[in-house]
């Protein structure tokens, strides 16, 4: 559920058909099995095959890597691809609208982690087990593979390992006289006062608590970090009875009032938060996506080159409630696709370990393959992935509920009222509980 706001520019890329049997492609794809089905004697079984792929823009791909790789896929396989990239919300609207009305427009679709229960219940996507080989199953990060698996069947292959990590501007903390980043929310409150009194920064952090799904993402992190849950193990709302939820909102209301974080959090999106961090406006990026570190050291867009560090822990109530948010995205094949085999060829190609490494080297995206975290070339370039690995051990995502869209909408909307002081924490959580219960009770399976 997304997530990082990228360019809202909508583009459709129709990749021209180019049969390149036996050309070997580039070194990136050597040995990934892409060309195994091509008859090097002359006839290409995929010649004339066309598929339509719709995926959100990758938040770190500002060089057109995925577009270029799709062109290369066509050159190597002969499968013509209409690649539709949009901002996440726009892509989600198109995908959901198509599926609800019977589908058939797409062969490969975005499969967000928050959609799992709904898509499988409605039989909108097919199991991929007939295509998945043992090396894929054992090679992908278990958390990513298992997240998109239900009942022993896998329905999606991750293309975006969107796990968040605690980063901080150590130069700003040092300038304020702080020797280390805060580990608990009480320490965040204290750090805000020191930052303000020293004149280093008016705020400790900026986040997005916007009245959109991205706002719900960040609110869930705070709730989890207090040991809270909005949904219990049976799928029932517990917003006004869970102690951790109450503590989380007590903190958020206090932090808003005392300007621990900027009031702009209620209207800021992810891109605006990142830009403010790169400008040196605040020191704590509580849930940064992997590319933030690389971008912070890009002098063309950052004023804080060399100042950012990665913690090996996350901020929580006491330090014991470690959690980071994970919001992975996968590629899936809709049941209505008429080109399922060709669609799988595209998924296999775009999620191969060779391309995963190339993408990590080119744009700093977090790998989806386990072995790449031990790759000397990657570790030499990204030594901070050691800290990423420690934080990722406590990664947690959205609850798997059918009515997840309504869930996110309710949480984001009511939270704004609580944070802005338009209602008390107790009254707001009572309202949230009632609205969540109504959403659950009134959910109609489409």
Coordinates of C-alpha atoms in Angstrom, one line a residue:
X1 CA 0.0 0.0 0.0
X2 CA 1.8 2.9 -1.0
X3 CA 3.7 4.2 -0.3
X4 CA 6.3 6.5 -1.6
X5 CA 4.9 9.3 -3.7
X6 CA 6.8 9.4 -6.9
X7 CA 6.2 11.4 -10.0
X8 CA 2.6 11.5 -10.9
X9 CA 3.5 11.5 -14.5
X10 CA 1.6 8.8 -16.3
X11 CA 3.3 7.2 -19.2
X12 CA 2.7 4.2 -21.4
X13 CA 5.7 2.5 -23.0
X14 CA 5.0 0.2 -25.9
X15 CA 8.1 -1.8 -26.4
X16 CA 8.7 -2.6 -30.1
X17 CA 9.0 -6.1 -31.1
X18 CA 12.6 -7.1 -31.6
X19 CA 13.5 -10.8 -32.2
X20 CA 17.1 -11.4 -31.1
X21 CA 17.3 -15.1 -30.9
X22 CA 20.6 -16.3 -29.5
X23 CA 22.1 -12.8 -29.1
X24 CA 22.9 -13.5 -25.5
X25 CA 21.6 -10.2 -24.3
X26 CA 23.9 -8.6 -21.7
X27 CA 26.1 -10.0 -19.0
X28 CA 23.4 -9.1 -16.5
X29 CA 21.1 -11.9 -17.7
X30 CA 23.7 -14.6 -18.3
X31 CA 22.5 -17.8 -16.8
X32 CA 19.1 -16.6 -15.6
X33 CA 17.2 -18.9 -17.9
X34 CA 15.5 -16.2 -19.9
X35 CA 16.6 -17.6 -23.3
X36 CA 16.1 -21.2 -22.5
X37 CA 12.7 -21.3 -24.4
X38 CA 14.0 -19.6 -27.5
X39 CA 14.8 -21.8 -30.5
X40 CA 18.3 -20.6 -31.5
X41 CA 17.8 -22.4 -34.8
X42 CA 15.5 -19.7 -36.1
X43 CA 11.9 -19.9 -34.9
X44 CA 11.0 -17.9 -31.8
X45 CA 8.0 -19.4 -29.9
X46 CA 7.3 -16.0 -28.4
X47 CA 7.2 -14.1 -31.7
X48 CA 4.1 -12.0 -32.0
X49 CA 3.3 -12.5 -28.3
X50 CA 2.2 -9.3 -26.6
X51 CA 1.6 -8.6 -22.9
X52 CA 0.4 -5.6 -20.9
X53 CA 2.2 -4.8 -17.6
X54 CA 1.0 -2.2 -15.1
X55 CA 3.3 -1.4 -12.2
X56 CA 3.8 1.7 -10.1
X57 CA 6.9 3.8 -10.7
X58 CA 9.8 2.5 -8.5
X59 CA 10.5 5.3 -6.0
X60 CA 14.3 5.1 -6.6
X61 CA 14.3 4.5 -10.3
X62 CA 15.1 8.0 -11.6
X63 CA 17.2 6.7 -14.4
X64 CA 14.6 4.6 -16.2
X65 CA 16.2 1.3 -15.3
X66 CA 13.0 -0.7 -15.3
X67 CA 11.9 0.8 -18.6
X68 CA 15.3 0.0 -20.2
X69 CA 15.3 -3.5 -18.8
X70 CA 11.9 -4.1 -20.3
X71 CA 13.3 -3.1 -23.7
X72 CA 16.1 -5.6 -23.2
X73 CA 13.5 -8.3 -22.2
X74 CA 11.8 -7.8 -25.6
X75 CA 15.1 -7.9 -27.4
X76 CA 16.0 -11.2 -25.8
X77 CA 12.6 -12.9 -25.8
X78 CA 10.6 -11.4 -28.6
X79 CA 7.7 -10.8 -26.3
X80 CA 6.3 -7.3 -26.9
X81 CA 5.5 -5.4 -23.7
X82 CA 3.1 -2.5 -23.1
X83 CA 4.6 -1.2 -19.9
X84 CA 2.3 1.2 -18.0
X85 CA 3.9 3.0 -15.1
X86 CA 2.0 5.4 -12.9
X87 CA 2.0 6.8 -9.4
X88 CA 1.0 4.1 -6.9
X89 CA -2.5 5.5 -6.2
X90 CA -3.3 5.8 -10.0
X91 CA -2.0 2.4 -10.7
X92 CA -4.0 0.9 -7.9
X93 CA -7.2 2.6 -9.1
X94 CA -6.7 1.2 -12.6
X95 CA -5.9 -2.3 -11.4
X96 CA -8.8 -2.6 -8.9
X97 CA -11.2 -1.0 -11.4
X98 CA -10.3 -3.5 -14.0
X99 CA -10.5 -6.6 -11.7
X100 CA -13.8 -5.6 -10.2
X101 CA -15.4 -5.2 -13.7
X102 CA -14.1 -8.6 -14.9
X103 CA -10.5 -7.9 -15.8
X104 CA -8.7 -8.8 -19.0
X105 CA -6.7 -5.6 -19.5
X106 CA -3.4 -6.7 -18.0
X107 CA -1.1 -9.7 -17.9
X108 CA 1.2 -8.7 -15.1
X109 CA -0.1 -6.5 -12.3
X110 CA 1.1 -4.8 -9.1
X111 CA 0.3 -7.0 -6.2
X112 CA 0.6 -5.0 -3.0
X113 CA 1.1 -6.7 0.4
X114 CA -2.1 -5.1 1.6
X115 CA -4.2 -6.7 -1.1
X116 CA -3.3 -10.3 -0.4
X117 CA -6.5 -11.4 1.4
X118 CA -8.8 -9.6 -0.9
X119 CA -7.2 -10.7 -4.2
X120 CA -7.0 -14.3 -3.2
X121 CA -10.5 -14.4 -1.8
X122 CA -11.8 -13.0 -5.0
X123 CA -9.6 -15.3 -7.1
X124 CA -8.2 -12.4 -9.0
X125 CA -4.6 -13.8 -9.2
X126 CA -3.3 -17.2 -10.0
X127 CA -0.9 -19.3 -7.9
X128 CA 2.5 -19.2 -9.5
X129 CA 3.7 -22.6 -8.1
X130 CA 3.6 -24.3 -11.6
X131 CA 6.2 -21.8 -12.7
X132 CA 8.3 -21.3 -9.6
X133 CA 11.5 -23.3 -9.5
X134 CA 13.2 -24.6 -6.3
X135 CA 16.0 -22.1 -6.7
X136 CA 13.6 -19.2 -6.8
X137 CA 11.7 -20.5 -3.7
X138 CA 14.9 -21.0 -1.7
X139 CA 16.7 -18.0 -3.0
X140 CA 14.3 -15.2 -2.3
X141 CA 14.1 -13.6 1.1
X142 CA 11.8 -15.8 3.1
X143 CA 9.9 -12.9 4.5
X144 CA 9.1 -11.6 1.0
X145 CA 8.2 -15.0 -0.4
X146 CA 6.1 -16.0 2.6
X147 CA 4.3 -12.6 2.6
X148 CA 2.7 -13.4 -0.7
X149 CA 2.0 -17.1 0.1
X150 CA -1.3 -18.4 1.5
X151 CA -2.3 -21.9 2.1
X152 CA 1.0 -23.3 0.8
X153 CA 0.7 -21.4 -2.6
X154 CA 2.6 -18.4 -3.8
X155 CA 0.7 -15.7 -5.6
X156 CA 3.3 -13.0 -6.2
X157 CA 7.1 -12.5 -6.7
X158 CA 8.4 -9.3 -5.0
X159 CA 9.9 -6.7 -7.2
X160 CA 10.2 -4.0 -4.6
X161 CA 11.6 -4.8 -1.1
X162 CA 10.1 -1.7 0.6
X163 CA 11.3 -2.1 4.1
X164 CA 11.9 1.0 6.1
X165 CA 14.9 1.9 8.3
X166 CA 15.8 4.4 11.0
X167 CA 18.4 6.9 9.7
X168 CA 19.6 10.1 11.2
X169 CA 21.8 13.2 10.6
X170 CA 24.6 12.6 13.1
X171 CA 26.1 16.1 12.3
X172 CA 22.9 17.8 13.4
X173 CA 22.8 15.7 16.6
X174 CA 26.4 16.5 17.3
X175 CA 25.8 20.2 16.7
X176 CA 23.0 20.1 19.3
X177 CA 25.2 18.3 21.8
X178 CA 23.5 14.9 21.4
X179 CA 26.0 12.0 21.4
X180 CA 23.7 9.4 19.9
X181 CA 20.3 9.1 18.2
X182 CA 17.3 8.5 20.5
X183 CA 16.2 5.0 21.0
X184 CA 12.8 5.6 22.7
X185 CA 10.0 8.0 22.2
X186 CA 10.8 9.7 25.5
X187 CA 14.3 10.3 24.1
X188 CA 12.8 11.7 21.0
X189 CA 10.8 14.2 23.1
X190 CA 13.9 15.2 25.0
X191 CA 16.0 15.4 21.8
X192 CA 13.4 17.8 20.3
X193 CA 13.8 20.2 23.2
X194 CA 17.6 20.1 22.9
X195 CA 17.4 20.7 19.1
X196 CA 15.1 23.6 19.6
X197 CA 17.0 25.2 22.5
X198 CA 20.3 24.9 20.6
X199 CA 18.9 26.4 17.5
X200 CA 19.9 23.4 15.4
X201 CA 16.3 22.6 14.4
X202 CA 12.8 23.5 15.3
X203 CA 11.7 19.8 15.0
X204 CA 13.1 16.4 15.7
X205 CA 11.4 14.8 12.7
X206 CA 9.0 15.2 9.9
X207 CA 6.8 12.3 8.8
X208 CA 3.7 11.9 6.7
X209 CA 0.5 11.5 8.7
X210 CA -1.4 12.6 5.6
X211 CA -5.1 11.6 5.2
X212 CA -4.1 9.0 2.7
X213 CA -2.8 5.4 2.8
X214 CA 0.8 6.7 3.2
X215 CA -0.4 8.3 6.4
X216 CA -1.8 5.1 7.7
X217 CA 1.6 3.4 6.9
X218 CA 3.5 5.7 9.2
X219 CA 0.8 5.6 11.9
X220 CA 1.0 1.8 12.0
X221 CA 4.8 2.1 12.7
X222 CA 4.1 4.3 15.7
X223 CA 1.4 2.0 17.0
X224 CA 3.6 -1.1 16.5
X225 CA 6.5 0.6 18.2
X226 CA 4.4 1.0 21.4
X227 CA 3.5 -2.7 21.2
X228 CA 0.0 -1.8 19.9
X229 CA -2.3 -3.5 17.5
X230 CA -5.4 -2.1 15.8
X231 CA -6.6 -5.6 14.8
X232 CA -6.4 -8.6 17.0
X233 CA -5.5 -12.1 16.0
X234 CA -9.1 -12.9 15.1
X235 CA -9.4 -10.0 12.7
X236 CA -11.4 -7.8 15.1
X237 CA -10.8 -4.1 15.7
X238 CA -9.4 -3.2 19.1
X239 CA -8.6 0.5 18.6
X240 CA -10.1 1.7 21.9
X241 CA -9.1 -1.2 24.1
X242 CA -5.5 -2.0 23.1
X243 CA -3.1 -0.3 25.6
X244 CA -0.4 0.2 23.0
X245 CA -2.7 2.0 20.7
X246 CA -3.7 4.4 23.4
X247 CA -0.1 5.1 24.4
X248 CA 0.8 5.7 20.7
X249 CA -1.9 8.3 20.2
X250 CA -1.2 9.9 23.5
X251 CA 2.4 10.4 22.3
X252 CA 1.4 11.6 18.9
X253 CA -1.0 14.2 20.3
X254 CA 1.6 15.5 22.7
X255 CA 4.3 15.5 20.0
X256 CA 2.1 17.5 17.7
X257 CA 1.3 20.0 20.4
X258 CA 4.9 20.4 21.5
X259 CA 6.1 20.5 17.9
X260 CA 8.3 17.5 18.2
X261 CA 7.4 16.9 14.6
X262 CA 6.3 19.5 12.2
X263 CA 2.5 20.2 11.8
X264 CA 3.3 19.9 8.1
X265 CA 3.2 16.1 8.7
X266 CA -0.6 16.3 8.2
X267 CA -0.2 17.5 4.6
X268 CA 3.3 16.3 3.6
X269 CA 3.9 13.3 1.3
X270 CA 6.9 11.0 1.2
X271 CA 8.8 13.0 -1.4
X272 CA 8.4 16.2 0.6
X273 CA 9.6 14.5 3.7
X274 CA 12.7 13.2 2.0
X275 CA 13.4 16.6 0.4
X276 CA 13.2 18.3 3.8
X277 CA 15.6 15.7 5.2
X278 CA 18.0 16.3 2.4
X279 CA 17.8 20.0 3.1
X280 CA 18.9 19.5 6.7
X281 CA 15.6 20.6 8.1
X282 CA 15.4 17.8 10.7
X283 CA 17.8 15.1 11.9
X284 CA 15.6 12.0 12.5
X285 CA 14.2 10.0 9.6
X286 CA 12.4 7.4 11.6
X287 CA 11.2 5.2 8.7
X288 CA 13.3 5.9 5.6
X289 CA 13.3 3.7 2.5
X290 CA 16.6 2.2 1.4
X291 CA 17.4 4.8 -1.3
X292 CA 17.3 7.7 1.1
X293 CA 20.9 6.9 2.3
X294 CA 22.3 7.0 -1.3
X295 CA 20.2 10.1 -2.1
X296 CA 21.5 11.9 1.0
X297 CA 25.0 11.6 -0.4
X298 CA 24.0 12.9 -3.9
X299 CA 25.2 16.4 -4.0
X300 CA 22.9 17.3 -6.8
X301 CA 19.9 16.9 -4.5
X302 CA 21.2 16.9 -0.9
X303 CA 22.8 19.4 1.4
X304 CA 23.8 16.8 3.9
X305 CA 26.3 14.7 2.0
X306 CA 28.3 12.6 4.4
X307 CA 26.2 13.4 7.5
X308 CA 23.7 10.5 7.5
X309 CA 24.1 7.3 9.5
X310 CA 21.9 4.2 9.9
X311 CA 21.0 2.8 13.3
X312 CA 20.9 -0.9 14.1
X313 CA 17.7 -0.4 16.1
X314 CA 14.4 1.4 15.7
X315 CA 12.7 3.9 17.9
X316 CA 10.2 2.3 20.3
X317 CA 8.5 2.8 23.7
X318 CA 11.2 1.2 25.8
X319 CA 13.6 -0.1 23.3
X320 CA 12.2 -3.6 23.5
X321 CA 9.3 -3.2 21.1
X322 CA 11.5 -3.2 18.0
X323 CA 9.7 -2.9 14.7
X324 CA 10.2 -1.5 11.3
X325 CA 7.5 -1.2 8.6
X326 CA 7.7 -3.4 5.6
X327 CA 5.5 -2.8 2.6
X328 CA 6.8 -5.1 -0.2
X329 CA 5.3 -5.1 -3.6
X330 CA 5.0 -8.1 -5.9
X331 CA 4.2 -8.9 -9.5
X332 CA 1.3 -11.2 -10.1
X333 CA -0.7 -12.7 -13.0
X334 CA -4.4 -12.0 -13.0
X335 CA -6.7 -14.9 -13.6
X336 CA -8.1 -13.2 -16.7
X337 CA -4.7 -13.0 -18.5
X338 CA -4.6 -14.7 -21.8
X339 CA -0.8 -14.8 -21.9
X340 CA 0.1 -16.4 -18.5
X341 CA 3.3 -18.2 -19.7
X342 CA 4.6 -15.0 -21.3
X343 CA 3.6 -13.0 -18.3
X344 CA 5.7 -15.4 -16.1
X345 CA 8.7 -15.0 -18.4
X346 CA 8.5 -11.2 -17.7
X347 CA 8.2 -11.8 -14.0
X348 CA 11.1 -14.2 -13.9
X349 CA 13.3 -11.9 -15.9
X350 CA 12.5 -8.8 -13.9
X351 CA 13.0 -10.6 -10.5
X352 CA 16.1 -12.5 -11.4
X353 CA 19.1 -12.4 -9.1
X354 CA 21.2 -10.9 -11.9
X355 CA 18.8 -8.0 -12.4
X356 CA 18.3 -7.7 -8.6
X357 CA 22.0 -7.1 -8.3
X358 CA 22.2 -4.7 -11.2
X359 CA 19.3 -2.7 -9.8
X360 CA 21.0 -2.6 -6.3
X361 CA 24.2 -1.3 -7.9
X362 CA 22.5 1.2 -10.1
X363 CA 19.9 2.7 -7.8
X364 CA 20.5 1.3 -4.4
X365 CA 17.3 -0.7 -4.1
X366 CA 17.2 -3.3 -1.4
X367 CA 17.7 -6.8 -2.9
X368 CA 15.0 -9.5 -2.8
X369 CA 17.5 -12.3 -3.0
X370 CA 19.1 -13.5 0.2
X371 CA 22.6 -14.2 -1.3
X372 CA 23.0 -10.6 -2.3
X373 CA 23.3 -9.5 1.3
X374 CA 26.6 -11.5 1.3
X375 CA 27.8 -10.2 -2.0
X376 CA 31.2 -8.5 -1.5
X377 CA 30.6 -6.0 -4.3
X378 CA 27.3 -4.8 -2.8
X379 CA 28.7 -4.7 0.7
X380 CA 31.6 -2.7 -0.4
X381 CA 29.2 -0.2 -1.9
X382 CA 26.5 -0.4 0.8
X383 CA 28.3 -1.3 4.1
X384 CA 25.3 0.1 6.0
X385 CA 23.2 -2.9 4.8
X386 CA 24.7 -4.5 7.9
X387 CA 22.5 -2.2 9.9
X388 CA 19.6 -2.7 7.6
X389 CA 19.8 -6.4 8.2
X390 CA 19.6 -5.9 12.0
X391 CA 16.5 -3.7 11.8
X392 CA 14.8 -5.9 9.2
X393 CA 14.7 -8.8 11.7
X394 CA 11.6 -7.1 13.3
X395 CA 9.9 -6.0 10.1
X396 CA 6.1 -6.0 10.2
X397 CA 3.4 -5.0 7.6
X398 CA -0.3 -4.4 7.4
X399 CA -2.8 -6.8 9.0
X400 CA -4.1 -9.4 6.5
X401 CA -7.8 -8.4 6.3
X402 CA -10.2 -8.3 3.4
X403 CA -11.4 -4.8 4.2
X404 CA -7.9 -3.3 4.3
X405 CA -8.7 -0.3 2.1
X406 CA -11.4 0.8 4.5
X407 CA -9.1 0.1 7.4
X408 CA -6.5 2.5 6.0
X409 CA -9.0 5.2 5.2
X410 CA -10.5 5.1 8.7
X411 CA -7.1 5.2 10.5
X412 CA -5.8 8.0 8.4
X413 CA -8.9 10.2 8.7
X414 CA -9.6 9.8 12.4
X415 CA -5.9 10.1 13.3
X416 CA -5.8 13.6 11.7
X417 CA -8.6 14.7 14.1
X418 CA -6.7 13.3 17.1
X419 CA -3.3 14.8 16.2
X420 CA -4.7 18.2 15.4
X421 CA -6.6 18.3 18.7
X422 CA -10.0 18.4 17.1
X423 CA -11.0 15.5 19.4
X424 CA -9.5 13.9 22.5
X425 CA -7.5 10.7 22.2
X426 CA -10.2 8.7 24.0
X427 CA -13.0 10.1 21.9
X428 CA -11.1 9.7 18.7
X429 CA -10.2 6.1 19.4
X430 CA -13.8 5.4 20.3
X431 CA -14.8 6.8 16.9
X432 CA -12.0 4.9 15.2
X433 CA -13.2 1.6 16.8
X434 CA -16.8 2.2 15.7
X435 CA -15.8 3.0 12.1
X436 CA -13.5 0.1 11.9
X437 CA -16.1 -2.3 13.2
X438 CA -18.6 -0.8 10.8
X439 CA -16.2 -1.3 7.9
X440 CA -15.6 -4.9 8.9
X441 CA -19.3 -5.7 9.4
X442 CA -20.4 -3.9 6.2
X443 CA -17.6 -5.3 4.0
X444 CA -19.1 -6.8 0.9
X445 CA -16.8 -9.2 -1.0
X446 CA -16.6 -8.0 -4.6

